[in-house]
Amino acid sequence: MTTAVEEHPKVVAPAPEPSLAGYVAQFADVPSLLNAAEKTRDAGFKSFDCYVPFPVHGIDEAMGIKPSRLPFIVLGCAFAGATTAMALQYLTNAFDYQYIISGKPMFSIPADMPVTFELSVLFSAFGALLGMLALNNLPKFYNRIFFVDPFQKVTTDGFFLGIECEDPKFHKEDTAQFLKALNPVRVDECIDPNASTALPKLLAPLAIFLLIVGLIPLVLLARIRAMPKDVPRVEILTDMDFQPKLKSQRTSKMFTDGRGMRPIIAGTLARGDFYEDIPLSEGLEADASAEIDHSLLLPNAKNPDGTTVKLGDFAWVTEIPLDVNEELMARGEARYNIYCSVCHGKTGKGDGLVSQRAMALQKGTPGIGTWIKPITLYDQPIRDQAVGQIFNTITHGVRKMPGYASQIPVEDRWAIVLYVRALQKAGSATLDQLPEEEQKRLQADVQ
Amino acid sequence: MAHHGQTIPVENPGTLEQNVGQLGLFAMYAGAIGLLIAGLIAVTSNNWERFQFSYLHNLCFALSIALGALFFILIQHLTRAGWSTVVRRLAEMMTNGIVPLAVLFVPIVFLLLNGSDVLFLWNNKELAATDPLLIHKQIYLNPMWFTIRAIVYFAFWILCSRYYLMTSAKQDETGDPQLSLRMERYSAVSLILFALSITFASVDWIMSLDPRWFSTIIGVYYFANANVAFYATLAIVVHFANSKGMLNETVNAEHRHDIGKLLFGFNCFWAYIAFSQYLLYWYANIPEETVWYMRRQENGWEMVSLILIIGHFAIPFLGLMSRTVKRNPSQLFCWAVYLLVMCWIDLYWLIIPEVSPGSPAPGLIDLGCLVGIGGFFVFGTVKLSEQFTVLAVKDPRLQESLAFHNI
């Protein structure tokens, strides 16, 4: 602005007159300051204060200051914190959104204690800090005592006592005399320049302007989110809604054929499969397996000419393709008792509980019943089967029996085969095959 | 308002004997009569088990006061505390009570070594050999090792407390500040040993009453209780001393205020520790841990638990909070007596459910044991402290203590 502006005469407030705001006395050491504070207190002054570089024990008593009200503020805040915490937990856990956690009560006082304690402490801390600031009239941006020159020593080695002019007992001459009688180092007048303490005129419009400017983006966002549109809304917080991952049954822009779900590459084997080891995984001899139509191995399969498949004719393995030992036998017994004994019975006789119940249910209705009693495992036809065929039966099932391939892993199926062989041996044993003591015991039992 | 730079004249208040007269003798008679009556009732009503548990309970209670005093002395030296010098000698005398308690502990050890499993179930050979939990604990919980540990605890406590008492008494004659420095130097290591001994003693004498249960915080729990019991006792002792015209010039409202503050603070600490133990056990809901609390939540014991929550924490929390209460001699005295009773109930709640899970009512046996053990405790304390002055008259920090002012 270089153009001259014509000045208009304005009504100007009278220039501020400096006035006496009080007296500040400096003392040499703590005892003389304490002594002066006591004297000032006893003289009946109320509006005076001491200024020291470090806390002085007993100064509040010397000045006649009552104990602080801060503890009560803190106590009130602590109770407010406890109440808030309890109410918050009650509303969230027991009222608004009930959620059972391991069968515990919705509202359990012991469980709420930690949060209650923390919030009480938090509110107390806030109460202590803010209450201290409020009681001390802080923050204070301006204090007239700083216009007293020697007062700068208050942060190093100066001990000051100031009496303010607001005190009803304050008197221009008498108070100065009174202070001088207290044996101070020096007494200074505190002159308040009474400079205007009004804020700059521009400050309020500027603050309002900045506030409005700061609100613009928020308003725009709110408008965008609230307006009807035919494209997706602006997401302020996307919350991982849009991820560059393939979802099932969707097209993909990444591949030329557009398929999101990729076909398996030829020759891929699933982990843990036994395609390599034919005898182990199918119970068939390896070279025979390649020529067989595997659909014929399923239960009730028919040959192309309509005749029933004779499973016994296939080239089954006759040896269990695993190390046969006690461990495998024990495993086989355990698995057999879990999966097989419910129908076949613990001994393989076909008297499992399921079988017994089914027989009992269809007792009164001859001819209607569809339950076929499981075959006795130590009958001759089963004993004549190769281990591979028994394995195949467990895998795919036979007649009413479902296949167990999905439930029992391959090694466990072989373990069951081994145990079935043991049951067959036990079920068809004759007396002379037993050890001698057993023979004697059994004969004694018979007699 | 003390005037700075001037020494405050101290009158020698004389020895304990000159001040209390026949108190020790009276306490001895009370102790003998109390134990005799409790024993007679136990024999006639065939309640020998309850007598043993009650005996242990009151022994732990008296011990908690003496151990609190020992901790107080160690902490004052460690922190170079000035305010507490006027009451420190009283605490030093209280630690003398550990000696009669060590003597009173002998029957417990004697019974244990003779194979009694009334108090300590783990001493049952058959059970310890078959119970899957106790088999592994036998390495720690066996009578021989228990006895050795008890001897070590008592030896350390007695040696430590005697050292501090004797050194302080020597200072009464010489006023040598070097002695204060030496006591300060030993206080840190003594505190570590004290923490270990009080923790393991709590484990041995309180926690192992239910040998299948365990709590890692039991030592701190007993320690917190010991502090409350001690500060309450200190306030009571100061009150009686003042009413007898003793220490009137030296112990004033400022010191009472601080004793009250510590009493209040440690009582909150006790509540915090008690609740920490309860919350973790009760809320984790593991049967082998909650069984201990179950025992204290049925058959009327839930009333005792509630008395502890409300009476040991909530009421004194509000009652002792005010500055005026702490500075007023008779009000502080009332709260101290009240809290001492609460400490007794707290230990009752820790120990007695193991023998009487069906009924929480205290009986004449408990009263007899309290008077008995308490009497011998007071007798031993007074007898062993008779020749000492009741004030550390030449302690270098005495002036600071006399001029002490709360902000």
XYZ file of C-alpha atoms in Angstrom, chain B:
407
model
C 6.393 -23.520 63.519
C 9.939 -24.556 64.279
C 12.396 -21.765 64.035
C 15.134 -22.514 61.623
C 18.685 -22.951 62.691
C 17.825 -23.445 66.346
C 18.180 -26.777 68.089
C 15.107 -28.013 69.846
C 15.862 -29.137 73.387
C 15.217 -32.858 73.951
C 14.344 -34.226 77.327
C 15.538 -37.735 77.990
C 12.284 -39.652 78.418
C 13.960 -42.468 80.360
C 13.989 -46.200 79.753
C 10.972 -48.319 78.976
C 11.072 -49.827 82.457
C 10.726 -46.418 84.047
C 7.767 -45.694 81.791
C 5.627 -48.851 81.743
C 6.316 -50.381 85.142
C 4.630 -53.758 85.587
C 3.133 -54.092 82.094
C 5.438 -56.980 81.133
C 4.606 -59.011 84.213
C 0.885 -58.452 83.720
C 1.156 -59.519 80.090
C 2.998 -62.710 81.099
C 0.214 -63.719 83.492
C -2.398 -62.917 80.856
C -0.488 -65.000 78.313
C -0.175 -68.001 80.604
C -3.846 -67.845 81.611
C -5.002 -67.375 78.016
C -3.074 -70.322 76.634
C -4.084 -72.447 79.611
C -7.790 -71.700 79.128
C -7.601 -72.286 75.374
C -5.779 -75.569 75.969
C -8.294 -76.686 78.596
C -11.249 -75.932 76.318
C -9.519 -77.739 73.470
C -8.978 -80.829 75.621
C -12.463 -80.889 77.134
C -14.314 -80.226 73.894
C -11.933 -82.518 71.990
C -11.037 -79.733 69.605
C -7.288 -80.158 69.561
C -7.068 -79.468 65.809
C -8.758 -76.103 66.134
C -6.416 -75.194 68.973
C -3.385 -75.849 66.785
C -4.736 -73.774 63.905
C -5.776 -70.996 66.244
C -2.343 -71.050 67.861
C -0.670 -70.738 64.459
C -3.093 -68.012 63.393
C -2.419 -65.821 66.413
C 1.298 -66.505 66.175
C 1.274 -65.294 62.560
C -0.734 -62.272 63.654
C 1.708 -61.262 66.391
C 4.596 -61.983 64.051
C 3.120 -59.731 61.385
C 3.307 -56.777 63.785
C 6.957 -57.458 64.610
C 7.917 -58.053 60.974
C 6.135 -54.883 59.933
C 8.231 -53.066 62.525
C 11.418 -54.595 61.155
C 10.489 -53.551 57.613
C 9.701 -50.053 58.859
C 13.146 -49.722 60.464
C 14.942 -50.999 57.352
C 13.033 -48.656 55.063
C 13.688 -45.639 57.316
C 17.422 -46.315 57.220
C 17.468 -47.067 53.513
C 15.682 -43.850 52.595
C 17.542 -41.753 55.224
C 14.161 -40.764 56.577
C 14.246 -37.952 59.099
C 10.627 -37.595 60.150
C 10.396 -41.025 61.752
C 13.292 -40.773 64.197
C 11.037 -39.965 67.153
C 9.053 -43.193 66.757
C 11.789 -45.453 65.411
C 12.902 -46.652 68.822
C 9.343 -47.827 69.536
C 9.462 -49.899 66.344
C 12.891 -51.256 67.278
C 11.457 -52.400 70.601
C 8.526 -54.055 68.851
C 10.895 -56.208 66.805
C 12.018 -57.769 70.086
C 8.704 -59.599 70.035
C 10.139 -61.993 67.439
C 12.154 -63.690 70.197
C 9.160 -64.931 72.275
C 7.416 -65.900 69.032
C 10.412 -68.008 68.040
C 10.093 -69.809 71.367
C 6.349 -70.223 70.841
C 7.026 -71.687 67.402
C 8.968 -74.612 68.881
C 5.852 -76.741 69.684
C 4.687 -76.491 66.066
C 8.021 -77.751 64.790
C 8.151 -80.396 67.523
C 4.767 -81.826 66.536
C 5.728 -81.738 62.868
C 8.944 -83.637 63.463
C 6.930 -86.211 65.420
C 4.874 -86.865 62.311
C 1.746 -84.907 63.172
C -0.262 -83.980 60.081
C -2.954 -81.977 61.872
C -1.627 -78.589 60.805
C 0.313 -79.523 57.728
C -1.432 -82.125 55.640
C 1.680 -82.707 53.571
C 3.292 -84.342 56.590
C 0.941 -87.297 56.125
C 3.385 -89.874 54.717
C 0.715 -91.943 53.018
C -0.892 -88.962 51.323
C 2.406 -87.410 50.293
C 3.443 -90.647 48.634
C 0.235 -91.116 46.651
C -1.145 -87.644 45.886
C 0.171 -86.701 42.429
C 0.612 -83.060 43.436
C 2.253 -83.733 46.780
C 4.768 -86.230 45.413
C 6.524 -83.424 43.595
C 6.251 -80.977 46.495
C 7.885 -83.352 48.978
C 11.286 -82.050 47.979
C 10.311 -78.731 49.600
C 7.564 -79.695 52.013
C 9.194 -82.107 54.386
C 9.565 -81.727 58.156
C 13.351 -81.593 58.271
C 13.733 -78.986 55.580
C 10.756 -77.039 57.008
C 12.437 -76.938 60.411
C 15.743 -75.769 58.945
C 13.947 -73.011 57.081
C 12.033 -71.895 60.160
C 15.301 -71.704 62.109
C 16.864 -69.645 59.311
C 13.947 -67.202 59.168
C 13.864 -66.626 62.911
C 17.637 -66.421 63.118
C 17.763 -63.776 60.418
C 14.878 -61.761 61.844
C 16.246 -61.825 65.376
C 19.827 -61.057 64.335
C 18.763 -58.261 62.023
C 16.384 -56.626 64.492
C 18.844 -56.975 67.389
C 21.582 -55.417 65.285
C 19.485 -52.354 64.521
C 18.295 -52.033 68.109
C 21.763 -52.421 69.636
C 23.438 -50.074 67.166
C 20.795 -47.446 67.745
C 21.143 -47.923 71.502
C 24.898 -47.488 71.239
C 24.228 -44.216 69.474
C 22.231 -43.076 72.503
C 25.530 -42.880 74.367
C 27.984 -41.746 71.698
C 25.816 -39.936 69.146
C 28.238 -41.143 66.481
C 26.823 -40.402 62.994
C 28.990 -43.191 61.587
C 26.606 -45.660 63.212
C 23.710 -44.234 61.177
C 25.720 -44.627 57.994
C 26.605 -48.212 58.900
C 22.956 -49.062 59.553
C 22.042 -47.491 56.244
C 24.658 -49.572 54.458
C 23.288 -52.839 55.832
C 19.655 -51.915 55.244
C 19.559 -52.703 51.513
C 20.845 -56.250 51.777
C 18.736 -56.774 54.901
C 15.658 -55.708 52.953
C 16.352 -58.240 50.211
C 16.786 -60.995 52.794
C 13.709 -59.754 54.636
C 11.622 -59.940 51.462
C 12.788 -63.483 50.778
C 12.287 -64.647 54.366
C 8.792 -63.201 54.786
C 7.737 -64.614 51.406
C 8.976 -68.122 52.128
C 7.653 -67.999 55.684
C 4.197 -67.162 54.324
C 4.482 -70.017 51.860
C 5.557 -72.436 54.608
C 3.186 -71.463 57.397
C 0.078 -70.200 55.613
C 0.014 -71.404 52.024
C 1.113 -74.965 52.746
C -1.858 -75.483 55.075
C -3.608 -76.407 51.844
C -0.671 -78.146 50.194
C -2.399 -78.592 46.840
C -3.111 -74.897 46.434
C -0.550 -72.320 45.384
C -0.359 -68.568 45.112
C 2.651 -66.599 44.010
C 1.375 -63.466 45.720
C 0.856 -64.911 49.217
C 4.145 -63.476 50.497
C 3.211 -59.980 49.354
C -0.269 -60.479 50.806
C 1.113 -61.316 54.232
C 3.633 -58.494 53.924
C 0.901 -55.963 53.135
C -1.067 -57.187 56.106
C 2.026 -57.001 58.304
C 2.504 -53.364 57.379
C -1.084 -52.444 58.179
C -0.855 -54.319 61.493
C 2.404 -52.591 62.393
C 1.323 -49.023 61.608
C -1.918 -49.603 63.484
C 0.071 -50.899 66.447
C 2.482 -47.988 66.221
C -0.407 -45.516 66.319
C -1.852 -47.347 69.330
C 1.495 -47.425 71.124
C 2.066 -43.722 70.462
C -1.407 -42.970 71.779
C -0.806 -44.932 74.980
C 2.628 -43.399 75.403
C 1.153 -39.925 75.118
C -1.662 -40.746 77.505
C 0.992 -41.932 79.983
C 2.759 -38.613 79.569
C 5.582 -40.170 77.580
C 6.997 -38.550 74.395
C 4.443 -35.776 74.662
C 6.952 -33.132 73.624
C 8.416 -35.114 70.744
C 5.645 -36.964 68.915
C 3.154 -34.458 67.607
C 0.371 -34.210 65.060
C 2.861 -34.127 62.187
C 4.227 -37.564 63.030
C 0.754 -38.939 63.685
C -0.267 -37.586 60.291
C 2.517 -39.526 58.613
C 1.779 -42.720 60.536
C -1.833 -42.312 59.484
C -0.833 -41.741 55.867
C 1.261 -44.913 55.854
C -1.541 -46.824 57.550
C -3.979 -45.600 54.914
C -1.573 -46.241 52.052
C -0.627 -49.755 53.090
C -4.266 -50.584 53.692
C -4.985 -49.633 50.080
C -1.945 -51.685 49.089
C -3.383 -54.652 50.974
C -6.685 -54.270 49.105
C -4.865 -54.047 45.809
C -2.857 -57.205 46.489
C -5.844 -59.122 47.854
C -7.882 -58.182 44.834
C -5.067 -59.038 42.410
C -4.952 -62.542 43.828
C -8.722 -62.905 43.802
C -9.327 -61.573 40.305
C -6.769 -63.769 38.602
C -7.873 -66.923 40.390
C -11.574 -66.411 40.368
C -11.830 -65.211 36.835
C -9.467 -67.725 35.260
C -11.809 -70.324 36.766
C -9.323 -73.174 37.092
C -10.650 -75.614 39.711
C -7.380 -76.317 41.469
C -6.977 -72.601 42.112
C -10.568 -71.568 42.802
C -11.111 -74.347 45.337
C -9.320 -72.224 47.939
C -11.725 -69.350 47.341
C -14.725 -71.671 47.225
C -13.913 -72.739 50.763
C -14.104 -69.065 51.728
C -17.354 -68.418 49.904
C -19.693 -70.933 51.460
C -20.999 -72.064 54.856
C -20.900 -68.559 56.281
C -17.323 -67.799 55.259
C -18.753 -65.526 52.558
C -19.749 -63.215 55.392
C -16.132 -63.041 56.575
C -15.030 -62.342 53.003
C -17.541 -59.515 52.777
C -16.435 -58.162 56.161
C -12.899 -58.014 54.762
C -13.904 -56.269 51.536
C -16.094 -53.695 53.218
C -14.521 -53.493 56.658
C -10.860 -53.882 55.791
C -10.941 -51.715 52.709
C -14.014 -49.621 51.930
C -14.774 -48.229 55.403
C -11.188 -47.306 56.427
C -10.555 -46.020 52.892
C -13.223 -43.392 53.378
C -12.665 -42.982 57.105
C -8.907 -42.502 57.105
C -8.801 -40.336 54.002
C -9.237 -37.029 55.759
C -6.242 -35.091 57.004
C -8.105 -34.071 60.154
C -8.721 -37.684 61.156
C -5.044 -38.563 60.836
C -3.921 -35.612 62.905
C -6.447 -36.112 65.684
C -4.964 -38.425 68.356
C -8.148 -40.145 69.508
C -9.615 -40.584 66.017
C -6.377 -42.040 64.672
C -6.257 -44.333 67.711
C -9.803 -45.583 67.026
C -9.028 -46.326 63.387
C -5.786 -48.055 64.352
C -7.582 -50.358 66.801
C -10.233 -51.033 64.174
C -7.674 -51.908 61.505
C -5.713 -54.110 63.876
C -8.897 -56.121 64.461
C -9.354 -56.294 60.685
C -5.814 -57.604 60.235
C -6.600 -60.296 62.796
C -9.762 -61.207 60.860
C -7.787 -61.251 57.620
C -5.348 -63.828 58.966
C -8.286 -65.707 60.488
C -9.754 -65.851 56.977
C -6.467 -67.102 55.572
C -5.866 -69.872 58.100
C -8.998 -71.069 59.882
C -11.065 -72.257 56.847
C -8.531 -75.048 56.440
C -9.602 -76.549 59.776
C -13.187 -75.342 60.018
C -14.639 -75.024 56.510
C -18.130 -75.524 57.838
C -18.363 -72.674 60.317
C -16.630 -69.297 60.501
C -17.589 -68.488 64.091
C -14.624 -67.730 66.340
C -14.769 -69.347 69.753
C -13.181 -69.209 73.168
C -10.203 -71.121 71.834
C -9.419 -68.256 69.460
C -9.837 -65.720 72.230
C -7.646 -67.749 74.576
C -4.937 -68.143 71.958
C -5.114 -64.427 71.130
C -4.727 -63.415 74.768
C -2.123 -66.140 75.302
C 0.139 -65.493 72.348
C -0.491 -61.747 72.497
C 0.374 -61.744 76.183
C 3.651 -63.598 75.746
C 4.425 -61.402 72.746
C 3.964 -58.229 74.785
C 5.798 -59.752 77.739
C 8.820 -60.683 75.619
C 8.819 -57.347 73.867
C 8.720 -55.366 77.086
C 11.154 -57.618 78.967
C 13.793 -57.475 76.239
C 13.389 -53.713 75.726
C 13.351 -52.694 79.378
C 16.827 -51.234 79.541
C 16.488 -49.087 76.400
C 15.455 -45.462 76.233
C 12.132 -44.966 74.493
C 13.621 -42.322 72.203
C 16.756 -42.362 70.058
C 18.046 -39.356 71.993
C 21.288 -38.775 70.108
C 20.288 -39.789 66.616
C 21.760 -37.243 64.162
C 18.365 -36.939 62.475
C 16.402 -36.340 65.675
C 16.403 -32.588 65.198
C 15.011 -32.982 61.707
C 12.315 -35.260 63.063
C 11.363 -32.853 65.844
C 11.135 -29.953 63.424
C 9.290 -32.081 60.879
C 6.375 -30.485 59.100
C 3.984 -31.850 56.548
C 3.571 -29.534 53.602
